[in-house]
PDB file of C-alpha atoms in Angstrom:
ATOM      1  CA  UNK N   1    -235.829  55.376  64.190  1.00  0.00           C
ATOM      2  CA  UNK N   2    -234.938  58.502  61.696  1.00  0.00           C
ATOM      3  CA  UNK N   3    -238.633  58.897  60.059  1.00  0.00           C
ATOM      4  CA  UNK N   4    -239.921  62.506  60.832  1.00  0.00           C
ATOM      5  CA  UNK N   5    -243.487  62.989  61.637  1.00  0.00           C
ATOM      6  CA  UNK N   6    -243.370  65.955  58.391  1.00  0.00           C
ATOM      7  CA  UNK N   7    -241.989  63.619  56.096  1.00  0.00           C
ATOM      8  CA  UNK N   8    -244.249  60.987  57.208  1.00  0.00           C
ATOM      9  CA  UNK N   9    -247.399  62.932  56.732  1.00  0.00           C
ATOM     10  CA  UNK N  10    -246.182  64.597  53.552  1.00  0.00           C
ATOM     11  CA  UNK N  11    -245.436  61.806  51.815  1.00  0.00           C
ATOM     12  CA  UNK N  12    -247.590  58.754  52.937  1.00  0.00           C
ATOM     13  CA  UNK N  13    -250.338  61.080  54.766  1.00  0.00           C
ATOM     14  CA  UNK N  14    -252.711  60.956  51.342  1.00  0.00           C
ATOM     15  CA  UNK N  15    -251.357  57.846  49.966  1.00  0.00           C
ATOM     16  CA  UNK N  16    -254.652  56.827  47.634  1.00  0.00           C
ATOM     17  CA  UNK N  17    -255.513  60.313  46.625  1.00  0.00           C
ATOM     18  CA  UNK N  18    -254.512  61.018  43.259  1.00  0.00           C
ATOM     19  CA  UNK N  19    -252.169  64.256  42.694  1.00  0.00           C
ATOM     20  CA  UNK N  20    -252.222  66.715  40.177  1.00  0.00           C
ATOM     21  CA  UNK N  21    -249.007  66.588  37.902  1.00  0.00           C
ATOM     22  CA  UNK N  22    -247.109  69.220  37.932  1.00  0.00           C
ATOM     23  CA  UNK N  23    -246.607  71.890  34.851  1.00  0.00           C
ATOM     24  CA  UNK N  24    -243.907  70.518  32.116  1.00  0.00           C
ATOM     25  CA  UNK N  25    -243.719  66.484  33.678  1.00  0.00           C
ATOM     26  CA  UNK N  26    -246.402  66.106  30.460  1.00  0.00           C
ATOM     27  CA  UNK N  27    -249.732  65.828  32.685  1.00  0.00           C
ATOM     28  CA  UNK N  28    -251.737  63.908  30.574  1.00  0.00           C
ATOM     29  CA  UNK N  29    -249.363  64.100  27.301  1.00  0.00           C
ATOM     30  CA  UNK N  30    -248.096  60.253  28.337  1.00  0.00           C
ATOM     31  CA  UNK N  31    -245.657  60.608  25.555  1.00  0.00           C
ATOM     32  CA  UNK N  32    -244.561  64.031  27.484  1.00  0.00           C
ATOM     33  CA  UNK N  33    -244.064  62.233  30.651  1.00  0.00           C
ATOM     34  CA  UNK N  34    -242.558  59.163  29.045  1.00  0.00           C
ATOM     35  CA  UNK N  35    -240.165  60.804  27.612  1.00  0.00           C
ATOM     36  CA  UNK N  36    -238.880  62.500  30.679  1.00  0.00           C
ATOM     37  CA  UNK N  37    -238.678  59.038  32.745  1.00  0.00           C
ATOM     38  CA  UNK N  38    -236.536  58.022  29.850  1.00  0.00           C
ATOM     39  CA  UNK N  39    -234.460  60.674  29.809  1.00  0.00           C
ATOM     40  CA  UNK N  40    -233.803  60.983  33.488  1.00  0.00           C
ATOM     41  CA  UNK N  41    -233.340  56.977  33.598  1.00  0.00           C
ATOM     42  CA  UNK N  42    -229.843  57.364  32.276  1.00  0.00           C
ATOM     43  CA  UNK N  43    -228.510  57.710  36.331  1.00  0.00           C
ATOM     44  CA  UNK N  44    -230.586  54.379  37.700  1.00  0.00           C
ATOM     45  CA  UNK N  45    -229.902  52.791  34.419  1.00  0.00           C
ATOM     46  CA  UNK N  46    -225.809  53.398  34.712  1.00  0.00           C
ATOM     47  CA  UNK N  47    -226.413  52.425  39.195  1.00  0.00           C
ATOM     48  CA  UNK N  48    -227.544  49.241  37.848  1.00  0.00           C
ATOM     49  CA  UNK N  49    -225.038  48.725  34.692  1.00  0.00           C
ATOM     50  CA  UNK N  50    -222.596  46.240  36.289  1.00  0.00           C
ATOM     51  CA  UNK N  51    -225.265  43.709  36.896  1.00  0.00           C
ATOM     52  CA  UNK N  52    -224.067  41.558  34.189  1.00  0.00           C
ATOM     53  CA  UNK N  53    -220.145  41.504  35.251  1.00  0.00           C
ATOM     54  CA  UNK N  54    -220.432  38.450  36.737  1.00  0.00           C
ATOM     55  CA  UNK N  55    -220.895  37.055  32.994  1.00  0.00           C
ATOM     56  CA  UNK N  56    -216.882  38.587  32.168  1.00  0.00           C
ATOM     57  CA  UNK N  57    -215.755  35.801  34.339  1.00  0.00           C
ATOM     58  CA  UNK N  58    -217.925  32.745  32.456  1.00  0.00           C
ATOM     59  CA  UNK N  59    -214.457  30.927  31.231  1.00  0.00           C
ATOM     60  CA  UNK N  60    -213.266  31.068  35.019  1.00  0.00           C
ATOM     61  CA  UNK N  61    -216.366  29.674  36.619  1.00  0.00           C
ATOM     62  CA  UNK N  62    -217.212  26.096  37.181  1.00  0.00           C
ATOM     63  CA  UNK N  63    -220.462  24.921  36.472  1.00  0.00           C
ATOM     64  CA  UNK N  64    -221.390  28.265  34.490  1.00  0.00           C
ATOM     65  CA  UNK N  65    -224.599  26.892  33.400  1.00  0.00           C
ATOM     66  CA  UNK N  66    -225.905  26.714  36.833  1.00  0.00           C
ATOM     67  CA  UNK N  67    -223.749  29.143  38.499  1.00  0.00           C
ATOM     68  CA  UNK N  68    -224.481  32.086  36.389  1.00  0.00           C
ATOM     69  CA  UNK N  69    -227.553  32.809  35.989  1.00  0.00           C
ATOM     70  CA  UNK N  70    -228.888  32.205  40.034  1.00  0.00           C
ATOM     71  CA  UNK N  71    -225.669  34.937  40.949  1.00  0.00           C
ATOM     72  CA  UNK N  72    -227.469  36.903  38.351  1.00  0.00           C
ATOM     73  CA  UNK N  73    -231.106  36.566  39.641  1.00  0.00           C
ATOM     74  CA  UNK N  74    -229.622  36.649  43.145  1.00  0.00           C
ATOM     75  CA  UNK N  75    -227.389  39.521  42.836  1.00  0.00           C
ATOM     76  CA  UNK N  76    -229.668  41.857  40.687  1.00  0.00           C
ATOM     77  CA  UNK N  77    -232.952  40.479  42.795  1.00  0.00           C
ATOM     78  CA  UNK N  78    -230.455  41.945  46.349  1.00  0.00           C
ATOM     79  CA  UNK N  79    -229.512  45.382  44.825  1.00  0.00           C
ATOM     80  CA  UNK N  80    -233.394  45.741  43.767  1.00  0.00           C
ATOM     81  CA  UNK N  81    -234.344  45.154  47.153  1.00  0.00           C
ATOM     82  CA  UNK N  82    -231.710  47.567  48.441  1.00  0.00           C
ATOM     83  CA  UNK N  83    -232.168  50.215  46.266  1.00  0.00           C
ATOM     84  CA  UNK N  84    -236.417  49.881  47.054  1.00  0.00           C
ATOM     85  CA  UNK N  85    -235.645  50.309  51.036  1.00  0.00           C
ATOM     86  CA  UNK N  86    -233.239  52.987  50.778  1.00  0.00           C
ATOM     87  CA  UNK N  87    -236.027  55.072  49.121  1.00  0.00           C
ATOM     88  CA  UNK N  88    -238.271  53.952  51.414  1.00  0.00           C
ATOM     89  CA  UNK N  89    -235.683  55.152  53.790  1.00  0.00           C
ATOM     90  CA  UNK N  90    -235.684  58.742  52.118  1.00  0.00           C
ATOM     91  CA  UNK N  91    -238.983  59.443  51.755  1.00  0.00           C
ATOM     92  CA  UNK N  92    -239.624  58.173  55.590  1.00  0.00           C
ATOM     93  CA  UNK N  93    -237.118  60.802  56.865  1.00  0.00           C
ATOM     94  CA  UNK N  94    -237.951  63.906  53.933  1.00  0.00           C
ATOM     95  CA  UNK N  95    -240.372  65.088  52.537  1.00  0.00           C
ATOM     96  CA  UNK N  96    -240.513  64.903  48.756  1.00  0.00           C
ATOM     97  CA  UNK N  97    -241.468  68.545  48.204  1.00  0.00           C
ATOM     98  CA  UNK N  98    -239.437  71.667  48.887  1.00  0.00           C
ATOM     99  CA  UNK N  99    -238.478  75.226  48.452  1.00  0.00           C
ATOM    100  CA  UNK N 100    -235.412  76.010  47.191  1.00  0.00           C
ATOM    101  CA  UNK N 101    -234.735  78.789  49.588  1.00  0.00           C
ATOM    102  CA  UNK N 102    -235.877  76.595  52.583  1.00  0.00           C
ATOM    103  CA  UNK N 103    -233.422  77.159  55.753  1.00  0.00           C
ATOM    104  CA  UNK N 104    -233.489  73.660  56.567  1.00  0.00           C
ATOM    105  CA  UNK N 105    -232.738  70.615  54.757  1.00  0.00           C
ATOM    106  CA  UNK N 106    -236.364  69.059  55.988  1.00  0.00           C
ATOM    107  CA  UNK N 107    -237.544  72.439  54.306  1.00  0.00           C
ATOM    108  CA  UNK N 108    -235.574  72.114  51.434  1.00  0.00           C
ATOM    109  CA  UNK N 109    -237.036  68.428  51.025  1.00  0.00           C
ATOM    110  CA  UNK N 110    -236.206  65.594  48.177  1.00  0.00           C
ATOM    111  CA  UNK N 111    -237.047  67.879  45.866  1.00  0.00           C
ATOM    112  CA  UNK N 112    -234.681  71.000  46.506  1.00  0.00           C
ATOM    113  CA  UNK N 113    -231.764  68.662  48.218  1.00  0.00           C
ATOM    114  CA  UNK N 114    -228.326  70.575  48.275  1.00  0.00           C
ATOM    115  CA  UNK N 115    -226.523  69.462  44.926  1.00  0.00           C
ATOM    116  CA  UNK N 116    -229.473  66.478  44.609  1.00  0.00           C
ATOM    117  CA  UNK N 117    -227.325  64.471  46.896  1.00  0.00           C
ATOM    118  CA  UNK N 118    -230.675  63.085  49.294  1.00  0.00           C
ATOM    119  CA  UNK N 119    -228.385  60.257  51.128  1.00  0.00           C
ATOM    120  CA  UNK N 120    -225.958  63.335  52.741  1.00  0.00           C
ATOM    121  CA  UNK N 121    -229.431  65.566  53.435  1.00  0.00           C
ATOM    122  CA  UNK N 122    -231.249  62.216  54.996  1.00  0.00           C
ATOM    123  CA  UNK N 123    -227.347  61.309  56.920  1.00  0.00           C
ATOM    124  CA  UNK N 124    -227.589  65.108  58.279  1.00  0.00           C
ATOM    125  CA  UNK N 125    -231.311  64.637  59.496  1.00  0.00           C
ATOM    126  CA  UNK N 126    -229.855  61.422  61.541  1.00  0.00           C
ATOM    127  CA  UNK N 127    -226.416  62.763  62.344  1.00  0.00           C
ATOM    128  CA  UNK N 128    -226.532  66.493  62.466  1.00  0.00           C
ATOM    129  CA  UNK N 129    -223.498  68.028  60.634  1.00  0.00           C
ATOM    130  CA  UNK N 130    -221.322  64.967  61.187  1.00  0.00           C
ATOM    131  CA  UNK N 131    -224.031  62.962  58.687  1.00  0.00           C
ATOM    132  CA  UNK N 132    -222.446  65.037  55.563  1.00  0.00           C
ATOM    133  CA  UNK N 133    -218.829  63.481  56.571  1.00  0.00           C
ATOM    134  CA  UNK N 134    -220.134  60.709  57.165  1.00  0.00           C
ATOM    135  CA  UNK N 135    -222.017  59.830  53.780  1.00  0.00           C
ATOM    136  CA  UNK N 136    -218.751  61.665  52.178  1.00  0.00           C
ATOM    137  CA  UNK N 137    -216.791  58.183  54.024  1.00  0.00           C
ATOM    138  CA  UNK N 138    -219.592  55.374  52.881  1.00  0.00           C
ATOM    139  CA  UNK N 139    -219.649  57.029  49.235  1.00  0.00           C
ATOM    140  CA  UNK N 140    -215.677  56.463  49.214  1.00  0.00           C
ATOM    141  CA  UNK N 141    -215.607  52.933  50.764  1.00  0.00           C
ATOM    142  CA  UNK N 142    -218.626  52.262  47.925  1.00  0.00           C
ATOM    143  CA  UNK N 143    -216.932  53.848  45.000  1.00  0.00           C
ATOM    144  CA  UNK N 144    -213.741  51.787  45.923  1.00  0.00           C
ATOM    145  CA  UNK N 145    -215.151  48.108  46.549  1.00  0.00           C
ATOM    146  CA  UNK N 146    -217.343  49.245  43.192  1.00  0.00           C
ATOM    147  CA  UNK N 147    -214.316  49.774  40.983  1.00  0.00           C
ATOM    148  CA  UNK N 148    -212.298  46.690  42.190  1.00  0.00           C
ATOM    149  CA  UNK N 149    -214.949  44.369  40.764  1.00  0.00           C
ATOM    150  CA  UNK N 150    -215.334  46.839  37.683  1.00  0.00           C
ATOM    151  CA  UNK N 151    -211.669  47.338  36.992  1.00  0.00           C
ATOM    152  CA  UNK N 152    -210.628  43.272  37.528  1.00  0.00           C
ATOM    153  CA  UNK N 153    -213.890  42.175  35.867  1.00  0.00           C
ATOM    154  CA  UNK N 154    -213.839  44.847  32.621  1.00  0.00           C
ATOM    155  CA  UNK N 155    -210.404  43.789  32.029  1.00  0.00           C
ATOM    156  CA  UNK N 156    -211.086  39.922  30.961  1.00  0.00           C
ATOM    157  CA  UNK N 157    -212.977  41.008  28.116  1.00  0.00           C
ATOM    158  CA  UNK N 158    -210.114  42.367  26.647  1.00  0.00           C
ATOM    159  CA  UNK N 159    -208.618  39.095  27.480  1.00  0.00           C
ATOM    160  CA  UNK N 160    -211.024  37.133  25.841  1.00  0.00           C
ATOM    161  CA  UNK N 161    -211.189  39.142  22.818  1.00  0.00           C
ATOM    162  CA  UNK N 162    -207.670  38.481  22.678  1.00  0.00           C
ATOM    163  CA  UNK N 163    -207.712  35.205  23.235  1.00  0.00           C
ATOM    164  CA  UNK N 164    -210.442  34.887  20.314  1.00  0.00           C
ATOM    165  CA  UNK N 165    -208.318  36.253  17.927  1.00  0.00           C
ATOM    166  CA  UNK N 166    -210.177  39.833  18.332  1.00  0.00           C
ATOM    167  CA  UNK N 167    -207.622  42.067  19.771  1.00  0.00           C
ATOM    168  CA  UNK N 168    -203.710  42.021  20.140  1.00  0.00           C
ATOM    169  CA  UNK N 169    -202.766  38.761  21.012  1.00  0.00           C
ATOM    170  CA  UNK N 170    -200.277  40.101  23.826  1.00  0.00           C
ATOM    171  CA  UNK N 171    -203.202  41.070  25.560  1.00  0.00           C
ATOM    172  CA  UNK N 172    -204.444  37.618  26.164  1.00  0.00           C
ATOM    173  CA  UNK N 173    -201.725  36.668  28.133  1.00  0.00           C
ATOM    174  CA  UNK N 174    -201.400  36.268  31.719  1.00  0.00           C
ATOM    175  CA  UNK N 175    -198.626  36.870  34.028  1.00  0.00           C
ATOM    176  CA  UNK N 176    -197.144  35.065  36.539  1.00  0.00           C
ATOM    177  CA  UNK N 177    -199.360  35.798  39.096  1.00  0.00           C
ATOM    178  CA  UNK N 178    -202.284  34.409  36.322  1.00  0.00           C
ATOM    179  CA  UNK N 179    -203.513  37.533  35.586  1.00  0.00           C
ATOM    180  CA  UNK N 180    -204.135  39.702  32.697  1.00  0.00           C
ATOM    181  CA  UNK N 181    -201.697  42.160  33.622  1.00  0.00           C
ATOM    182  CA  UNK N 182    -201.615  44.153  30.319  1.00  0.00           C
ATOM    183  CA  UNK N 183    -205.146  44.018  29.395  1.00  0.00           C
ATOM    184  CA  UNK N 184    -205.473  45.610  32.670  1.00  0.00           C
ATOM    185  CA  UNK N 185    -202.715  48.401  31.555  1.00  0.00           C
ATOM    186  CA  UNK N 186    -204.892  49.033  28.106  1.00  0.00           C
ATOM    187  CA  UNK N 187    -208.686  49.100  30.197  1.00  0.00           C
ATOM    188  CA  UNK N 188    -206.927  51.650  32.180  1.00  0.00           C
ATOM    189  CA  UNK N 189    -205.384  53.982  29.890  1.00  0.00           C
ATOM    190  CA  UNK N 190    -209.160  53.726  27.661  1.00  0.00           C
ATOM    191  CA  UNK N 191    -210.912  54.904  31.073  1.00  0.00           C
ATOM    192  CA  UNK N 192    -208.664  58.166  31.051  1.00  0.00           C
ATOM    193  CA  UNK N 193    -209.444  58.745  27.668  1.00  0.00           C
ATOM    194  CA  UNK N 194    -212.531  59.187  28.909  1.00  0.00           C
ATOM    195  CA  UNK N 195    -212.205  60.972  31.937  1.00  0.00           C
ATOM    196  CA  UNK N 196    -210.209  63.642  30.113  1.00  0.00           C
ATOM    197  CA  UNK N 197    -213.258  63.638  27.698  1.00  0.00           C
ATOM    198  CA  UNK N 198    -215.917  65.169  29.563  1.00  0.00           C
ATOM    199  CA  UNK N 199    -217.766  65.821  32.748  1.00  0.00           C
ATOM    200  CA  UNK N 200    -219.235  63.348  34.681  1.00  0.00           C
ATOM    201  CA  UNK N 201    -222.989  63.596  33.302  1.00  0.00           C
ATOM    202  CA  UNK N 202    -221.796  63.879  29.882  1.00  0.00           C
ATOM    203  CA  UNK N 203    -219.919  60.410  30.225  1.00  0.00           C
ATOM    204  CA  UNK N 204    -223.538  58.626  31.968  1.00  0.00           C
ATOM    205  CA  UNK N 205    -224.787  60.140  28.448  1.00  0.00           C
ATOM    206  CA  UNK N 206    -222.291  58.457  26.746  1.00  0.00           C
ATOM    207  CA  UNK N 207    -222.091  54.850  28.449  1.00  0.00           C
ATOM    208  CA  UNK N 208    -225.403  54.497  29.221  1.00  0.00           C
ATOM    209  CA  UNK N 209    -226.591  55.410  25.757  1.00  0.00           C
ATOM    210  CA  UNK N 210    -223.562  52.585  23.817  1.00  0.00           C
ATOM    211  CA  UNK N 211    -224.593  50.055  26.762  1.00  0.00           C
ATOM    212  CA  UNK N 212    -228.434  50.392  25.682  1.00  0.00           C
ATOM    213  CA  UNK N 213    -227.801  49.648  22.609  1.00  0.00           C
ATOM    214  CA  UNK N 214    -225.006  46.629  23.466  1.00  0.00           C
ATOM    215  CA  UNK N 215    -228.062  45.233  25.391  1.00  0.00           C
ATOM    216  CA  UNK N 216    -230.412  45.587  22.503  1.00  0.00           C
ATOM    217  CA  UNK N 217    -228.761  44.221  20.081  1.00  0.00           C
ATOM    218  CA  UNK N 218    -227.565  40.978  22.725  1.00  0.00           C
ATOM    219  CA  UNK N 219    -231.413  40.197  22.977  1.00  0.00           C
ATOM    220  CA  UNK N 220    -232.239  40.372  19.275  1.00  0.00           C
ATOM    221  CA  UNK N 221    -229.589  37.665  19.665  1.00  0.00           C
ATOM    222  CA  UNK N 222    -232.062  35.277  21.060  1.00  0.00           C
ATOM    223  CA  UNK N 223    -234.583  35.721  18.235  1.00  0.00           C
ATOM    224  CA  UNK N 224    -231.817  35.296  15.693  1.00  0.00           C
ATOM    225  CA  UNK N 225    -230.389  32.132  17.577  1.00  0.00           C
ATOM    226  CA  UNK N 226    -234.118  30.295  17.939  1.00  0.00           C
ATOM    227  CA  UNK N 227    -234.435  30.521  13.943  1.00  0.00           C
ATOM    228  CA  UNK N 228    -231.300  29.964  13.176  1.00  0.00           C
ATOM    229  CA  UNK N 229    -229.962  27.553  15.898  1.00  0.00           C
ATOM    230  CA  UNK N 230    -233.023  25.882  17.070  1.00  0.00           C
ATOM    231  CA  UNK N 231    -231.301  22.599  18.206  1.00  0.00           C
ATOM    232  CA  UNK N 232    -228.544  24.640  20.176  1.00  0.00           C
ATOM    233  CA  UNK N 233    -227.948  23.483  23.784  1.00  0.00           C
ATOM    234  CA  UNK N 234    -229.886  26.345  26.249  1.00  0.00           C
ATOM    235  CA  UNK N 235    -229.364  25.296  29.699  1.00  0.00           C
ATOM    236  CA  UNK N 236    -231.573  28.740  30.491  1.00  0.00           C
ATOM    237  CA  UNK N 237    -234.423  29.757  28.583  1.00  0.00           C
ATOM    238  CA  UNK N 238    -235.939  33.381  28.085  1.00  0.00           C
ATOM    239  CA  UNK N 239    -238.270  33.478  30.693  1.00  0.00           C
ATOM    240  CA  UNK N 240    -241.213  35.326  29.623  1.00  0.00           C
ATOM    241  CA  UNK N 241    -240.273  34.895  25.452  1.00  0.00           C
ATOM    242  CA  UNK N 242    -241.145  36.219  23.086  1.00  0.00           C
ATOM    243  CA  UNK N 243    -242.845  39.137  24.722  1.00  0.00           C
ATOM    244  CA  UNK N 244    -240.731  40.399  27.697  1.00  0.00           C
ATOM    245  CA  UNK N 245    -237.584  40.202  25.108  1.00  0.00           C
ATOM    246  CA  UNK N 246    -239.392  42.556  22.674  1.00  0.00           C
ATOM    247  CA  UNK N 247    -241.143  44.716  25.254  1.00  0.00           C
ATOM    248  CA  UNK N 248    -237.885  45.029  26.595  1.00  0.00           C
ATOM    249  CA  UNK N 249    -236.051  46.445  23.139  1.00  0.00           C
ATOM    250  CA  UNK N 250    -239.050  48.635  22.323  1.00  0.00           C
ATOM    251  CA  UNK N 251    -238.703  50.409  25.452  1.00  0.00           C
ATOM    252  CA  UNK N 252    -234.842  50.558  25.652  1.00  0.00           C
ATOM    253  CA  UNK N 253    -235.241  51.947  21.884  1.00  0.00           C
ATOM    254  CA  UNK N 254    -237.775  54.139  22.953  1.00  0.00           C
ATOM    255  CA  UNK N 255    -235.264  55.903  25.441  1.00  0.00           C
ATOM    256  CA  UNK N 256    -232.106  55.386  22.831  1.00  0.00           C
ATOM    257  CA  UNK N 257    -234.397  57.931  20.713  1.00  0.00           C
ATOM    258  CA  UNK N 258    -235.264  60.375  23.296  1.00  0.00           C
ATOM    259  CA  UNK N 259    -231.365  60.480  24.384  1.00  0.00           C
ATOM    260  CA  UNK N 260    -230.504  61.270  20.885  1.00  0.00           C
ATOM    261  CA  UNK N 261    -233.448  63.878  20.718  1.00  0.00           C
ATOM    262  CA  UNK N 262    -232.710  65.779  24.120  1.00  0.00           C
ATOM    263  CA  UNK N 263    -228.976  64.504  24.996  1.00  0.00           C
ATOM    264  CA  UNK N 264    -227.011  64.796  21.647  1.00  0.00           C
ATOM    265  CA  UNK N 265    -223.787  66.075  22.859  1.00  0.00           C
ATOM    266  CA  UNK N 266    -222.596  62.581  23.685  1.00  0.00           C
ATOM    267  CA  UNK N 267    -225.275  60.470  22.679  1.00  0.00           C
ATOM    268  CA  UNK N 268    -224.507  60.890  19.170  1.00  0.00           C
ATOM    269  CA  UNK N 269    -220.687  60.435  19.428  1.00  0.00           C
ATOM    270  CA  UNK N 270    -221.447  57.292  21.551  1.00  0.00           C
ATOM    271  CA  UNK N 271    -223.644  56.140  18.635  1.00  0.00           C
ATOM    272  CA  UNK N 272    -220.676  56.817  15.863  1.00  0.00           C
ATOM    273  CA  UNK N 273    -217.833  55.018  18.144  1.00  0.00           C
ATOM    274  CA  UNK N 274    -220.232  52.149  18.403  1.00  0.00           C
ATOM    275  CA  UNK N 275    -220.478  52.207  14.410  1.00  0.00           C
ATOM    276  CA  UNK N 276    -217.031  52.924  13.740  1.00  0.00           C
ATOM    277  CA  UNK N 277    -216.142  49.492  15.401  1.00  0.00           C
ATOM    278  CA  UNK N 278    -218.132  47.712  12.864  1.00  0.00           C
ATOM    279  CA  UNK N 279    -215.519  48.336  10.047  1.00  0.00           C
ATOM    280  CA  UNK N 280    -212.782  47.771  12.699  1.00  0.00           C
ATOM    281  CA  UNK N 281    -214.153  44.491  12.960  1.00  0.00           C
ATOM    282  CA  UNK N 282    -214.503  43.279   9.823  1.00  0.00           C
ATOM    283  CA  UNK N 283    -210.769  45.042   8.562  1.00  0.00           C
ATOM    284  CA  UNK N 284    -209.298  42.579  11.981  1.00  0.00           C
ATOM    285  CA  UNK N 285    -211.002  39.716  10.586  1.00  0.00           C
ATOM    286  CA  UNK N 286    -209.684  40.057   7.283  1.00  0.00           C
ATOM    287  CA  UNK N 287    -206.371  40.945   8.456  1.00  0.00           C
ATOM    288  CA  UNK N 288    -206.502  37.871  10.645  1.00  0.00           C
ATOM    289  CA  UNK N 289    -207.223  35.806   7.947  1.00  0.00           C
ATOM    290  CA  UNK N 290    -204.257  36.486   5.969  1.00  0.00           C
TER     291      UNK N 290
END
C-alpha cells in the first residue's frame, strides 16, 4: 500500500540486467568485494547474535533434546523471514540510489538515508513527519522486549559457570524468588564496563569479532567430538557435515581476518581479552583443585 511507483521502477524496473559495480566495492577483484561484505557484516551479524539464547536456558527446559533445536530452526527460520520482507519492504517504498544533497528523502534514497536509519526514511514516506516519531516508539518497544530476553537469558551462564565450579560459587545461587539474583548484579555491572568503553560501533567491533570466534571454535567442537567421542549420545546431528561445518569456519575466519586488517581498534583488544581468559582458566582450575 506504501510502494512508490520511483522506487518500484528503480529498483525492480531492470531486474535481469546486470549492473556495473561501482568504483572501490572491488568490481571484479572478488577478494576486493569479499572483503567489504565481510567487513560491513559485523551489523547483520550482531542483529542476528542472540539466536542461540535459547540454548542459556538448556538445564531449565524439559525435553531439551527435542525442544531445542526446532525453537532454534523455528525461531532463526521466523527472524530470516522477517528480516527478508522488511527489505523487500524498503526497497518497494525507496529507491536504492541517491544524492546526498537530495531535498527529499525519496531523493535521498537507501543509499543517502539521513544517519543510514532506512526504517524512519521508509516510516516518513508512509506517515509524513509523524513516521520519524513513530519508528523512534517501535525502536524503543524493540530495544526493550530485546534486552529482557538478553539480560535474563545472559545471566544463567554466569550461573552455570558457577554452578560448574567455573566462577564464584555465590553466583550460582538463586534467591528466593529462584532466580539468579547476583549473577544478574555481576552481567550488569560487566555491560557498563563496556558501555563506558567505547562508542556504539566500536563495541559491534568488539562483540561481534569475540562471538565469531566463540562460534568457531564451538564447531571445531564437533570434529573434535566425532574422533574423539564417536559413541557419544547425539540426539541432533550436523546437518550438512562435514562440509557446511567447515565452509562455515573458513568463511567466519575469513571475516575474523579482514576485521583485524581494517577494524583493529577493538578487534584486536577483543582478540587479547578472549586470550587472556585462557590462563584465567587454567589458574581457576588449579586453584579449584587445591
Amino acid at each position: 500500500a506504501f510502494a512508490t511507483d520511483s522506487a518500484l521502477s528503480a529498483n525492480f524496473g531492470r531486474l535481469w540486467e546486470p549492473a556495473q559495480a561501482d568504483p572501490g566495492t572491488g568490481g571484479t577483484d572478488w577478494l576486493g568485494l569479499l572483503t567489504v561484505i565481510g567487513v560491513a557484516m559485523v551489523g547483520s551479524l550482531f542483529a542476528a547474535d542472540a539466536w542461540n539464547n535459547v540454548t542459556f536456558v538448556a538445564g531449565e527446559v524439559r525435553d531439551p533434546e527435542r525442544t531445542l533445536p526446532r525453537s532454534l530452526a523455528l525461531g532463526t527460520g521466523l527472524v530470516i523471514a522477517i528480516y527478508l520482507l522488511t527489505n523487500l519492504a524498503y526497497l518497494c517504498v525507496l529507491p536504492l540510489r541517491g544524492t546526498p544533497d537530495g531535498a527529499t528523502v525519496l531523493d535521498r534514497g537507501i543509499q543517502f538515508a539521513a544517519e543510514d536509519r532506512v526504517a524512519t526514511a521508509v516510516a516518513e514516506v508512509a506517515f509524513g513527519h509523524r513516521g520519524g516519531v513513530l519508528m523512534a516508539v517501535a525502536v524503543m518497544i524493540s530495544t526493550f522486549g530485546c534486552n529482557n530476553g538478553l539480560i535474563l537469558a545472559g545471566a544463567r551462564i554466569y550461573y552455570a559457570m558457577a554452578r560448574d565450579g567455573m566462577f564464584f560459587a555465590s553466583v550460582g545461587a538463586l534467591n528466593r524468588h529462584l532466580s539468579p539474583a547476583l549473577a544478574l548484579l555481576v552481567q550488569g555491572a560487566w555491560a557498563s564496563v563496556l558501555c563506558l568503553s567505547g562508542t556504539y560501533g566500536q563495541l559491534l567491533d568488539f562483540l561481534i569479532f569475540s562471538v565469531l570466534l566463540f562460534y568457531i571454535l564451538t564447531i571445531g567442537g564437533i570434529f573434535v567430538l566425532r574422533r574423539t567421542r564417536p559413541g557419544m549420545a547425539r540426539p541432533y546431528r550436523t546437518w550438512g557435515y562435514p562440509v557446511l561445518p567447515a565452509l562455515y569456519i573458513v568463511m567466519a575466519l575469513f571475516i575474523e581476518v579482514q576485521l583485524l586488517r581494517y577494524k583493529p581498534q577493538y578487534t584486536w583488544p577483543g582478540l587479547l581479552l578472549v586470550l587472556l581468559g585462557m590462563p584465567v582458566y587454567w589458574a581457576w582450575k588449579k586453584v579449584t583443585r587445591q
